[in-house]
Structure formats: C-alpha cells, structure tokens
PDB file of C-alpha atoms in Angstrom:
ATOM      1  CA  UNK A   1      -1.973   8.970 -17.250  1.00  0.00           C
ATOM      2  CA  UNK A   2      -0.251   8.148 -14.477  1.00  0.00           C
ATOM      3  CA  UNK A   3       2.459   5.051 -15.056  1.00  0.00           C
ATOM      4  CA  UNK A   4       4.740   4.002 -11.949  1.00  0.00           C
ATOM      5  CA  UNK A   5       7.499   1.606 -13.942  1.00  0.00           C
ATOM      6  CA  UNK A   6       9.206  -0.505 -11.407  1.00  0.00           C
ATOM      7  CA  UNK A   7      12.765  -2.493 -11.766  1.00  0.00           C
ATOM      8  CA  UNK A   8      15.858  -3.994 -10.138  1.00  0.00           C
ATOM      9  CA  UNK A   9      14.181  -7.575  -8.773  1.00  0.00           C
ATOM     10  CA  UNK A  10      15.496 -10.699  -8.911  1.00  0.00           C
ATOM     11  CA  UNK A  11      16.770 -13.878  -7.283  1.00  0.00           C
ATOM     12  CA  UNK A  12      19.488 -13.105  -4.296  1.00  0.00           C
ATOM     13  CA  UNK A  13      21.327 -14.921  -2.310  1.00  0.00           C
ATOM     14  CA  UNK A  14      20.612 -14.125   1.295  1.00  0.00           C
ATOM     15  CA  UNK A  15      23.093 -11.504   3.028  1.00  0.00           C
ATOM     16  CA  UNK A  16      23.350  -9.846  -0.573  1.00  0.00           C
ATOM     17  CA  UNK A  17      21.828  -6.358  -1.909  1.00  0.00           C
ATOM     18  CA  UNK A  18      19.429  -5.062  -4.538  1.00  0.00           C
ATOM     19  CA  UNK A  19      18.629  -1.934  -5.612  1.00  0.00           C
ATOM     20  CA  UNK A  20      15.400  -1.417  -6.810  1.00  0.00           C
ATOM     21  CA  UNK A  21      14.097   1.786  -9.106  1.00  0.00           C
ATOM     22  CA  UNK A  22      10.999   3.371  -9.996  1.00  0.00           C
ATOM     23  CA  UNK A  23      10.320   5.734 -12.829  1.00  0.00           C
ATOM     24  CA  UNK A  24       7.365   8.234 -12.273  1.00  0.00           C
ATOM     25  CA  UNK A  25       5.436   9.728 -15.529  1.00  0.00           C
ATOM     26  CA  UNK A  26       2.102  11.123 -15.875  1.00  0.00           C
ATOM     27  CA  UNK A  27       2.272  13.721 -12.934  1.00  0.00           C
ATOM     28  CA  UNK A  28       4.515  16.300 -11.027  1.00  0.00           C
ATOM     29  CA  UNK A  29       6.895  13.711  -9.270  1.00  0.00           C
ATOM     30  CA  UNK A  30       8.601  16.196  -7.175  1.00  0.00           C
ATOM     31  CA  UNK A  31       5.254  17.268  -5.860  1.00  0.00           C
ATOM     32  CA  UNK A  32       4.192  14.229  -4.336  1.00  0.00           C
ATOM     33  CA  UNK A  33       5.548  11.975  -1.366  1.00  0.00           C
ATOM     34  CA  UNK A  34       6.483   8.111  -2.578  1.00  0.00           C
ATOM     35  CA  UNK A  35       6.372   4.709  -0.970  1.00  0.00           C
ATOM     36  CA  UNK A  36       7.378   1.371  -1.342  1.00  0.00           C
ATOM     37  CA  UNK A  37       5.059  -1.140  -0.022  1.00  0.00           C
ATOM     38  CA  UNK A  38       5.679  -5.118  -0.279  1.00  0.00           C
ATOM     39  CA  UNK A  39       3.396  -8.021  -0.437  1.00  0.00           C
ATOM     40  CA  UNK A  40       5.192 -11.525   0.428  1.00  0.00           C
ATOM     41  CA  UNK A  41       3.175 -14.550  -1.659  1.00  0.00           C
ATOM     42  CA  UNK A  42       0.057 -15.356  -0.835  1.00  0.00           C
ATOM     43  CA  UNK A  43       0.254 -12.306   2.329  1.00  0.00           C
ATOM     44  CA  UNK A  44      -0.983  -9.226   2.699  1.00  0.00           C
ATOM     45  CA  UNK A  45       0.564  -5.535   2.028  1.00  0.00           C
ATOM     46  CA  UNK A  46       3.199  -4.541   4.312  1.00  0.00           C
ATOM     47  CA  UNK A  47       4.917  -0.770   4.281  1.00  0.00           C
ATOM     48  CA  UNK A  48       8.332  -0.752   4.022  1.00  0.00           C
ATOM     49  CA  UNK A  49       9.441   2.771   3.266  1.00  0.00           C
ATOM     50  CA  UNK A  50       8.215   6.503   2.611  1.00  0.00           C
ATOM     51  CA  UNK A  51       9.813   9.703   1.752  1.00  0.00           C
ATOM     52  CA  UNK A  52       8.114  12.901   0.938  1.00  0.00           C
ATOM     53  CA  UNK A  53       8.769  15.535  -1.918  1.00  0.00           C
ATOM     54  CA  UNK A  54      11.902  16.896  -0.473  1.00  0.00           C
ATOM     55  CA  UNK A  55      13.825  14.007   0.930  1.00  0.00           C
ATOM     56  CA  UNK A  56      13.404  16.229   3.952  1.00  0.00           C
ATOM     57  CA  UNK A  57      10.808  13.309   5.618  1.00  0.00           C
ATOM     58  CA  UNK A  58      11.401   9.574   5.636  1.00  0.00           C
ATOM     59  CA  UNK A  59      10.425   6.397   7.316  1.00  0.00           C
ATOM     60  CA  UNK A  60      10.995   2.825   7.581  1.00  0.00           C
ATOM     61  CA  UNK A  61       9.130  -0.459   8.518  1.00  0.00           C
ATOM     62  CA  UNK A  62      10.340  -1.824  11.706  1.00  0.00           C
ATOM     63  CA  UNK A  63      11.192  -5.122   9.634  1.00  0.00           C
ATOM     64  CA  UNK A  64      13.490  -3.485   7.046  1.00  0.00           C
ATOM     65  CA  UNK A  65      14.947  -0.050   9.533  1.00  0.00           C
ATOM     66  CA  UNK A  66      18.778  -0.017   9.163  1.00  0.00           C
ATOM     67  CA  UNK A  67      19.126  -2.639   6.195  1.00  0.00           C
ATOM     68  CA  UNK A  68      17.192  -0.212   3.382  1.00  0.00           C
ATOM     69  CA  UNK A  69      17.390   2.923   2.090  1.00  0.00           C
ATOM     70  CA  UNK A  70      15.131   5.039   0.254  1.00  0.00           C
ATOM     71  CA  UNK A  71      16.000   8.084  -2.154  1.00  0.00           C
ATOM     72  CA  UNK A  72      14.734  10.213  -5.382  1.00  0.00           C
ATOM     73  CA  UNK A  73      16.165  12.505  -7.840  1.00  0.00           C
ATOM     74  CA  UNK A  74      13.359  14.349  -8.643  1.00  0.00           C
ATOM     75  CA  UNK A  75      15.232  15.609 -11.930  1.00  0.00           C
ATOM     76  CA  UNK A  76      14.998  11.878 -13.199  1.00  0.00           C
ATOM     77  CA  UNK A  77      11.480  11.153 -11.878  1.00  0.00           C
ATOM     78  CA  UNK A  78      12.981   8.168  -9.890  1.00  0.00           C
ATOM     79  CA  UNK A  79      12.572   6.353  -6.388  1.00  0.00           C
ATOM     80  CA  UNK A  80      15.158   4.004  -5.081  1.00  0.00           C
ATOM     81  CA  UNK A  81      15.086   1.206  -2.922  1.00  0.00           C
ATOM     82  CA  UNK A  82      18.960   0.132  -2.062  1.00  0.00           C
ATOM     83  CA  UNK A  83      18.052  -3.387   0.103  1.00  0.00           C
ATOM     84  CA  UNK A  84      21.361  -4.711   2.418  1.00  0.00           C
ATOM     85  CA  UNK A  85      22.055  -7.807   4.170  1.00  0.00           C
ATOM     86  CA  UNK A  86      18.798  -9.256   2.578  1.00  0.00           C
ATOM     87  CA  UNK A  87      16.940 -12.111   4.367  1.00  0.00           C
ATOM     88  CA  UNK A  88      14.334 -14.796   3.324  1.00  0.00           C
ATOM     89  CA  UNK A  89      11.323 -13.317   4.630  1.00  0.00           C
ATOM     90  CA  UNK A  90      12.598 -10.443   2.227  1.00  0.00           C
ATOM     91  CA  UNK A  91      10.804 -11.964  -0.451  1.00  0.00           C
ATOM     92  CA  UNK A  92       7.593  -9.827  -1.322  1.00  0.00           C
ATOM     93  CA  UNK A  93       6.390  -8.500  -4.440  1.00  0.00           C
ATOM     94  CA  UNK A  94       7.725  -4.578  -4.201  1.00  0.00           C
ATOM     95  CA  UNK A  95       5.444  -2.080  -5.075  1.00  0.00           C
ATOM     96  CA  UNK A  96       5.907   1.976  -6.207  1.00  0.00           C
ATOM     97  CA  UNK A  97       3.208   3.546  -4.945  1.00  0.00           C
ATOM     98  CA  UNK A  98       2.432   7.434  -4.654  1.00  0.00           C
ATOM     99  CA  UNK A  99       0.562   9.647  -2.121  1.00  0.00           C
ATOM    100  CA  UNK A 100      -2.907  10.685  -2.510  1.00  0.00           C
ATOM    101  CA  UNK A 101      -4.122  13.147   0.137  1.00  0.00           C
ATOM    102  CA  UNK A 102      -1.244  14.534   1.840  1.00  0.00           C
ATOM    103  CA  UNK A 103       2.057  13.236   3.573  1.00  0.00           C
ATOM    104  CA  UNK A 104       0.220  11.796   6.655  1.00  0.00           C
ATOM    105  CA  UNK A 105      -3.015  10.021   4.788  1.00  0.00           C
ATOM    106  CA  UNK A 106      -1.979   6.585   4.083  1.00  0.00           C
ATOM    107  CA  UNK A 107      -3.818   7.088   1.177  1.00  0.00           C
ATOM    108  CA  UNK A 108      -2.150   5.961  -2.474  1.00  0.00           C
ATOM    109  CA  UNK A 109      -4.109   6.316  -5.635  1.00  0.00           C
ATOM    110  CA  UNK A 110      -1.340   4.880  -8.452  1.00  0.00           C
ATOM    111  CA  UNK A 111       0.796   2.085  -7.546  1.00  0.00           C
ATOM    112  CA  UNK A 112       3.237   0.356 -10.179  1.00  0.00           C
ATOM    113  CA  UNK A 113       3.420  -3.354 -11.406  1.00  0.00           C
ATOM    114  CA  UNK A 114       5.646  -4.617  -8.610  1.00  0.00           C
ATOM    115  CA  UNK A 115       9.101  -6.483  -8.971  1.00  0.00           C
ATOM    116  CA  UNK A 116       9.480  -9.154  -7.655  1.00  0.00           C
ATOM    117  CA  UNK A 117      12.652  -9.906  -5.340  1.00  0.00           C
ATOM    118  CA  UNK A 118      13.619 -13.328  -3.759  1.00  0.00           C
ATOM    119  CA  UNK A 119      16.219 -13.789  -1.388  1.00  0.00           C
ATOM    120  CA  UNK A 120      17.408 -17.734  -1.716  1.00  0.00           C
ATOM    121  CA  UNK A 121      20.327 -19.806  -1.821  1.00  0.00           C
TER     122      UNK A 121
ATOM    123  CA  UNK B   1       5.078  -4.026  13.247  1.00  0.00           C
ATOM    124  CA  UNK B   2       1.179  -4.729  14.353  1.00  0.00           C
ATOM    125  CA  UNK B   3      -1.402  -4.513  11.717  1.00  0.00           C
ATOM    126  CA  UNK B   4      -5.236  -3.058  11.749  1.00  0.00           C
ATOM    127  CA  UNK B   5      -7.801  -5.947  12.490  1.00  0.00           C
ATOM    128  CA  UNK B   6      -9.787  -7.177   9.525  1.00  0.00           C
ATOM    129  CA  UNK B   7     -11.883 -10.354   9.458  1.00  0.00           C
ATOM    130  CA  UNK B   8      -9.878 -12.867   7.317  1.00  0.00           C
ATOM    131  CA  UNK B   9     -13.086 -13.722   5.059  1.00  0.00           C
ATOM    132  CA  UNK B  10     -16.340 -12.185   3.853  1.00  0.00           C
ATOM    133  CA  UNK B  11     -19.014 -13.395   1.724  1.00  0.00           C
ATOM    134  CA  UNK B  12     -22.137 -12.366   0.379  1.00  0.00           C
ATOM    135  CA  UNK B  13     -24.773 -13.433  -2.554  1.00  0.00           C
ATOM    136  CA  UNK B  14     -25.300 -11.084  -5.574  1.00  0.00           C
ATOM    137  CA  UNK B  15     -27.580  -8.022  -4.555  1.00  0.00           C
ATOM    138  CA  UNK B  16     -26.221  -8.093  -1.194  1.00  0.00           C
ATOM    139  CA  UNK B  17     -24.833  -5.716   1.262  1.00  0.00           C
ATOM    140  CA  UNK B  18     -21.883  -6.747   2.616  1.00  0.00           C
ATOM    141  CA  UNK B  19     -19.651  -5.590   5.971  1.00  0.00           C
ATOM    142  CA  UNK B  20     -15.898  -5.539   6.377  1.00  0.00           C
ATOM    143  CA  UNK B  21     -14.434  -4.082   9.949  1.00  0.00           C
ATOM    144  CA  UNK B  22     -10.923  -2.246  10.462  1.00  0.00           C
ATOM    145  CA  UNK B  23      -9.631  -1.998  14.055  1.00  0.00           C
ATOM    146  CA  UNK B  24      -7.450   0.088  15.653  1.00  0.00           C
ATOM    147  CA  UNK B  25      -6.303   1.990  17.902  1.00  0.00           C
ATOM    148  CA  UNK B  26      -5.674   5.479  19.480  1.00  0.00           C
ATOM    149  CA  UNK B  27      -2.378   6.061  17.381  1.00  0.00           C
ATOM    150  CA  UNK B  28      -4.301   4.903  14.344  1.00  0.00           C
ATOM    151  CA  UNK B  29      -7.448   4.757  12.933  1.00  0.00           C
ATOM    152  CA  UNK B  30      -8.009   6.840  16.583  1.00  0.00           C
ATOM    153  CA  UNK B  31      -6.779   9.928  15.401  1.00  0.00           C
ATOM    154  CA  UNK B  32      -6.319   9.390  11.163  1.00  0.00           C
ATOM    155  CA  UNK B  33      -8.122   8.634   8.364  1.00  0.00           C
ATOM    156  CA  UNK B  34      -8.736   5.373   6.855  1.00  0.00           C
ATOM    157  CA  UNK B  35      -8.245   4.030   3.440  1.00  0.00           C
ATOM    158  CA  UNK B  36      -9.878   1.137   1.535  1.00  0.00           C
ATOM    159  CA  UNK B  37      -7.873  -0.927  -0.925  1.00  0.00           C
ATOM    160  CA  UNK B  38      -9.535  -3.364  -3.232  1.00  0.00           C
ATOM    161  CA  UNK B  39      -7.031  -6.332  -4.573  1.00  0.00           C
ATOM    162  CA  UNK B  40      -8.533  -8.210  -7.654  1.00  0.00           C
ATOM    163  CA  UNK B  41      -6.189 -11.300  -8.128  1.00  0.00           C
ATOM    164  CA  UNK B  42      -3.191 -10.809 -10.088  1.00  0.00           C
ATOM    165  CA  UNK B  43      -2.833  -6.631 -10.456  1.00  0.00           C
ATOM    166  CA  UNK B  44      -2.067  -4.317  -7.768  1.00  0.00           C
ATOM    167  CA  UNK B  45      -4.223  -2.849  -5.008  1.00  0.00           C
ATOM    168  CA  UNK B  46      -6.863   0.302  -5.920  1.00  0.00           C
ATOM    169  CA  UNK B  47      -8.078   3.045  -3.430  1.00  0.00           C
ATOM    170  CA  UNK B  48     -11.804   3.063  -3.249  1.00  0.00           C
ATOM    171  CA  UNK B  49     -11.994   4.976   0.022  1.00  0.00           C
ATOM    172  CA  UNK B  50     -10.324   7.669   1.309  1.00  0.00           C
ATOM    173  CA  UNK B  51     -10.140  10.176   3.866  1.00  0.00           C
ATOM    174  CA  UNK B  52     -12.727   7.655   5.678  1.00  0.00           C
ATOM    175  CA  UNK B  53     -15.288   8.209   3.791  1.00  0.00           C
ATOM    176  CA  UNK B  54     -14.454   9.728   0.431  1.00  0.00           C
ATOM    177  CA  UNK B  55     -14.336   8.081  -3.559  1.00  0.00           C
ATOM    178  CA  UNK B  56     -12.166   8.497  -5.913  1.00  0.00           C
ATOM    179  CA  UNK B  57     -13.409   9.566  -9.093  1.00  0.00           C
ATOM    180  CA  UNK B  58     -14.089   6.437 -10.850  1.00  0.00           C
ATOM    181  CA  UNK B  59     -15.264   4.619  -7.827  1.00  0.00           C
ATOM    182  CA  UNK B  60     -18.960   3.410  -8.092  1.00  0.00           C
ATOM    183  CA  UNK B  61     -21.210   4.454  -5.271  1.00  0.00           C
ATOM    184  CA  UNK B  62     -22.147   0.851  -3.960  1.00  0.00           C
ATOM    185  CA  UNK B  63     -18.846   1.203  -1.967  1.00  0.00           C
ATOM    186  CA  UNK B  64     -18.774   3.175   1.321  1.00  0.00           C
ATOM    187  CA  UNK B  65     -16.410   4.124   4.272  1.00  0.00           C
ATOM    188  CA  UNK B  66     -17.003   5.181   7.498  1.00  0.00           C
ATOM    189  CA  UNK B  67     -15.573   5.459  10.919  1.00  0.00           C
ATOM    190  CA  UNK B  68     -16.358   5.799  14.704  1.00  0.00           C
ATOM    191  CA  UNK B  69     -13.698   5.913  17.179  1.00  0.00           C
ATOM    192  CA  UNK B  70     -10.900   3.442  16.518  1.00  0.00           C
ATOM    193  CA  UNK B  71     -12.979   1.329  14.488  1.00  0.00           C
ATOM    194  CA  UNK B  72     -13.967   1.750  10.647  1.00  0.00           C
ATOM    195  CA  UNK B  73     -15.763  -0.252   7.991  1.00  0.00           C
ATOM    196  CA  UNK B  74     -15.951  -0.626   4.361  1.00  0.00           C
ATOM    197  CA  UNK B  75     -19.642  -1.467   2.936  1.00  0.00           C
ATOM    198  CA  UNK B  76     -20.635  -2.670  -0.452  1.00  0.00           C
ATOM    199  CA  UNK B  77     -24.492  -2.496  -1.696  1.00  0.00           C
ATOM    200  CA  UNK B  78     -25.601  -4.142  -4.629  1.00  0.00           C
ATOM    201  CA  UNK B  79     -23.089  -6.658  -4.382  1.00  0.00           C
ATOM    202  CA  UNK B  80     -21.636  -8.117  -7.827  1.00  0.00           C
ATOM    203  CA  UNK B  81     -19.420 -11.054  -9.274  1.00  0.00           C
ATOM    204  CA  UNK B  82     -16.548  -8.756  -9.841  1.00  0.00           C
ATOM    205  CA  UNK B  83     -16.491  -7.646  -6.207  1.00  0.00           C
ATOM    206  CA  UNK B  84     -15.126 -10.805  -5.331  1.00  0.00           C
ATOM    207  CA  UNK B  85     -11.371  -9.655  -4.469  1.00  0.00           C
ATOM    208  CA  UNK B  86      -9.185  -8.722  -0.680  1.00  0.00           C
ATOM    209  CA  UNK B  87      -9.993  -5.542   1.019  1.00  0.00           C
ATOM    210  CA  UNK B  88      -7.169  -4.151   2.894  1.00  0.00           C
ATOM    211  CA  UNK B  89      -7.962  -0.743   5.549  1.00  0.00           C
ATOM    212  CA  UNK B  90      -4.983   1.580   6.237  1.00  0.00           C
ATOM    213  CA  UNK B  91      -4.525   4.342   8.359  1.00  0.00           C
ATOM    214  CA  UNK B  92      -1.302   6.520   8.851  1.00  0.00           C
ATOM    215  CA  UNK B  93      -0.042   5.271  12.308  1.00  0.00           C
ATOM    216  CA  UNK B  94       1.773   7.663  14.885  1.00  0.00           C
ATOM    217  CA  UNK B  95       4.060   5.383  16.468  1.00  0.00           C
ATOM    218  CA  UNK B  96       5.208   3.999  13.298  1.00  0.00           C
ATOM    219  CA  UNK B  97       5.736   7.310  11.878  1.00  0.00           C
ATOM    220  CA  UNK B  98       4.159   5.500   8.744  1.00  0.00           C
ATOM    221  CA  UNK B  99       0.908   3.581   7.020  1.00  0.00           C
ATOM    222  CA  UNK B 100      -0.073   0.752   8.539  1.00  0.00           C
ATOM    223  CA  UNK B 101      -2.309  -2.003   6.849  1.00  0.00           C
ATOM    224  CA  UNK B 102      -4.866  -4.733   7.835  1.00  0.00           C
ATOM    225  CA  UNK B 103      -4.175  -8.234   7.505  1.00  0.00           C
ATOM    226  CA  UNK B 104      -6.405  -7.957   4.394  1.00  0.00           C
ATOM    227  CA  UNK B 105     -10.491  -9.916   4.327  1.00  0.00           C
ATOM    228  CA  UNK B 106     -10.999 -12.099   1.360  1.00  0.00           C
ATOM    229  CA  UNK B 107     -14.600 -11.538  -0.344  1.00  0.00           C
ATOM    230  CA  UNK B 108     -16.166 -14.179  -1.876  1.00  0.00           C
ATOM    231  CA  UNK B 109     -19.666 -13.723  -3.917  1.00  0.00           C
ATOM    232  CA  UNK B 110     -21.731 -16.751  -3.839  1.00  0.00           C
TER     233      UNK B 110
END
C-alpha cells in the first residue's frame, strides 16, 4: 500500500521558514516524479512544486518561484519542501502527492494527509 | 497563475446524470490530458479520471471523462448520496511548465 507521511507544519511568523518532509513507502520512490500541491482553507488546490525521479526536472508555481525549494534523497524515500520569506497567503494545507502517468500528465493517484502551515504574527 | 474554468456548483437528484465542464486553453487542456479529482470533505483529493478518459482501478463506471478541443467534462450516471463532494479538472500546462487546476465545482445531491 501506498502511504505518503507528511511533516514539518506549523504556526510561523511571516518572513520566517519551514521545511516540510515527506516519507514515501509502498512503491519504488526513485521511480516516480513528486509534487507538492497546497489547498488554502476553504480554496481550491493550487500546485506549488514538482520534481521528477532524478532531480534532473523541476518546477515552481508562479506564487512560491524563488522563495521554495524542492529536493529528494531517494536513498531515504523523502521529498522536501524548504519554504523562505513566508507570507500570509502561505497558509494552505500542503499536500505529498505522486505522479501517475508520466512526468507531463498532471495526473496523481496517492497523495498524503497534508500539514498544515500558517504564516501569522 | 490562471486556473482551468469549472462551474462553482453542481447539483443533481439521486439517479441522475450530472455535467461538470473544464476549460482551457491551447497550452492546456489544448494539447494534454485531463484529470478528474474527487474531494469528499475532510480527506484528500482522489483521481477518478485520467488520461481524459481513463479509471483507475477501483473507480466505479458511473464516472466518465472526455474531451474536445480545449474543453473537457466529467459525467456521473446513476448519481448517489456519496457523490456529493468538489470536482477539480487538471491538465499539465505548457507555459507553466507544471499542473494546473480548476477552481474546483461543488456537487450537491438533492
């Protein structure tokens, strides 16, 4: 079974950083491209990063590009989200979600619980 | 970053078939596939259609995907209780080098 275990949320001041983590079990991790994708309360699903098996592809959201990084160690089953100079409409529910049907698809078939970050002071 | 078009409500009685549109455009829906996500309230989004068209395994057959030019749409036969959740299309965008969503339709079964 496949069980995306996400962690690192939490109430931030604004301007501060988080780092979130994901832990992948249940599948080959380093055959599949990850994502994080965010829902703010009571919105709708917004992408906010990708990065495929390798590390050799990624991409960012136009609201979070140059303020978030995404990485993996494949050897640790693990996806990072390291969030900078975080802002209000940061807030979101932060989900782990992996690919379907291939890089390109837009197509996720397991996504984790979510953590939940909120940026207030 | 823009989002794919989706009616902000649906609704339907029980034994129903129910509608739900996804626009885009050229960079889009245009020239990628589409994906259906069903949000019951509370737990994280599920894929029910992918590929356009396509099921998971698991997926009952009362949903179905299709898609004509830069539009697609997301029906659901034999409407039930438990369908009552949000619907969200996606489809890999281009420009964004990256998914893009729709602003999500709330179902409600009468």
């Amino acid at each position: 079974e496949v069980q995306l275990v996400e962690s690192g949320g939490g109430l931030v001041q604004p301007g501060r950083s988080l780092r979130l983590s994901c832990v992948a079990s249940g599948f080959s991790f380093d055959d599949y491209g990850m994502h994080w994708v965010r829902q703010a309360p009571g919105k709708g699903l917004e992408w906010v990063s990708s990065i495929n098996w390798n590390s050799g592809n990624i991409g960012y959201g136009d609201s979070v590009k140059g303020r978030f990084t995404i990485s993996r160690d494949n050897a640790k089953n693990s996806l990072y989200l390291q969030m900078n100079s975080l802002r209000a409409e940061d807030t979101a529910l932060y989900y782990c979600v992996k690919t379907y049907s291939g890089w390109s698809s837009a197509s996720f078939d397991s996504w984790g619980q979510g953590t939940l970050v909120i940026v207030s002071s | 970053q823009s989002v794919l078009t989706q009616p902000p409500s649906a609704s339907g009685t029980p034994g129903q078939t129910v509608t739900i549109s996804c626009s885009g455009s050229s960079s889009n829906i245009g020239s990628k596939t589409v994906n259906w996500y069903q949000q019951l309230p509370e737990t994280a989004p599920k894929l029910l259609i992918y590929n356009s068209a396509q099921r998971p395994s698991g997926v009952p057959d009362r949903f179905s995907g299709s898609k004509s030019g830069t539009s697609a749409s997301l029906a659901i036969s034999g409407l039930q209780s438990e369908d009552e959740a949000d619907y969200y299309c996606a489809a890999w965008d281009d420009n964004l080098n990256g998914p893009l969503f729709g602003g999500g339709t709330r179902l409600t079964v009468l």
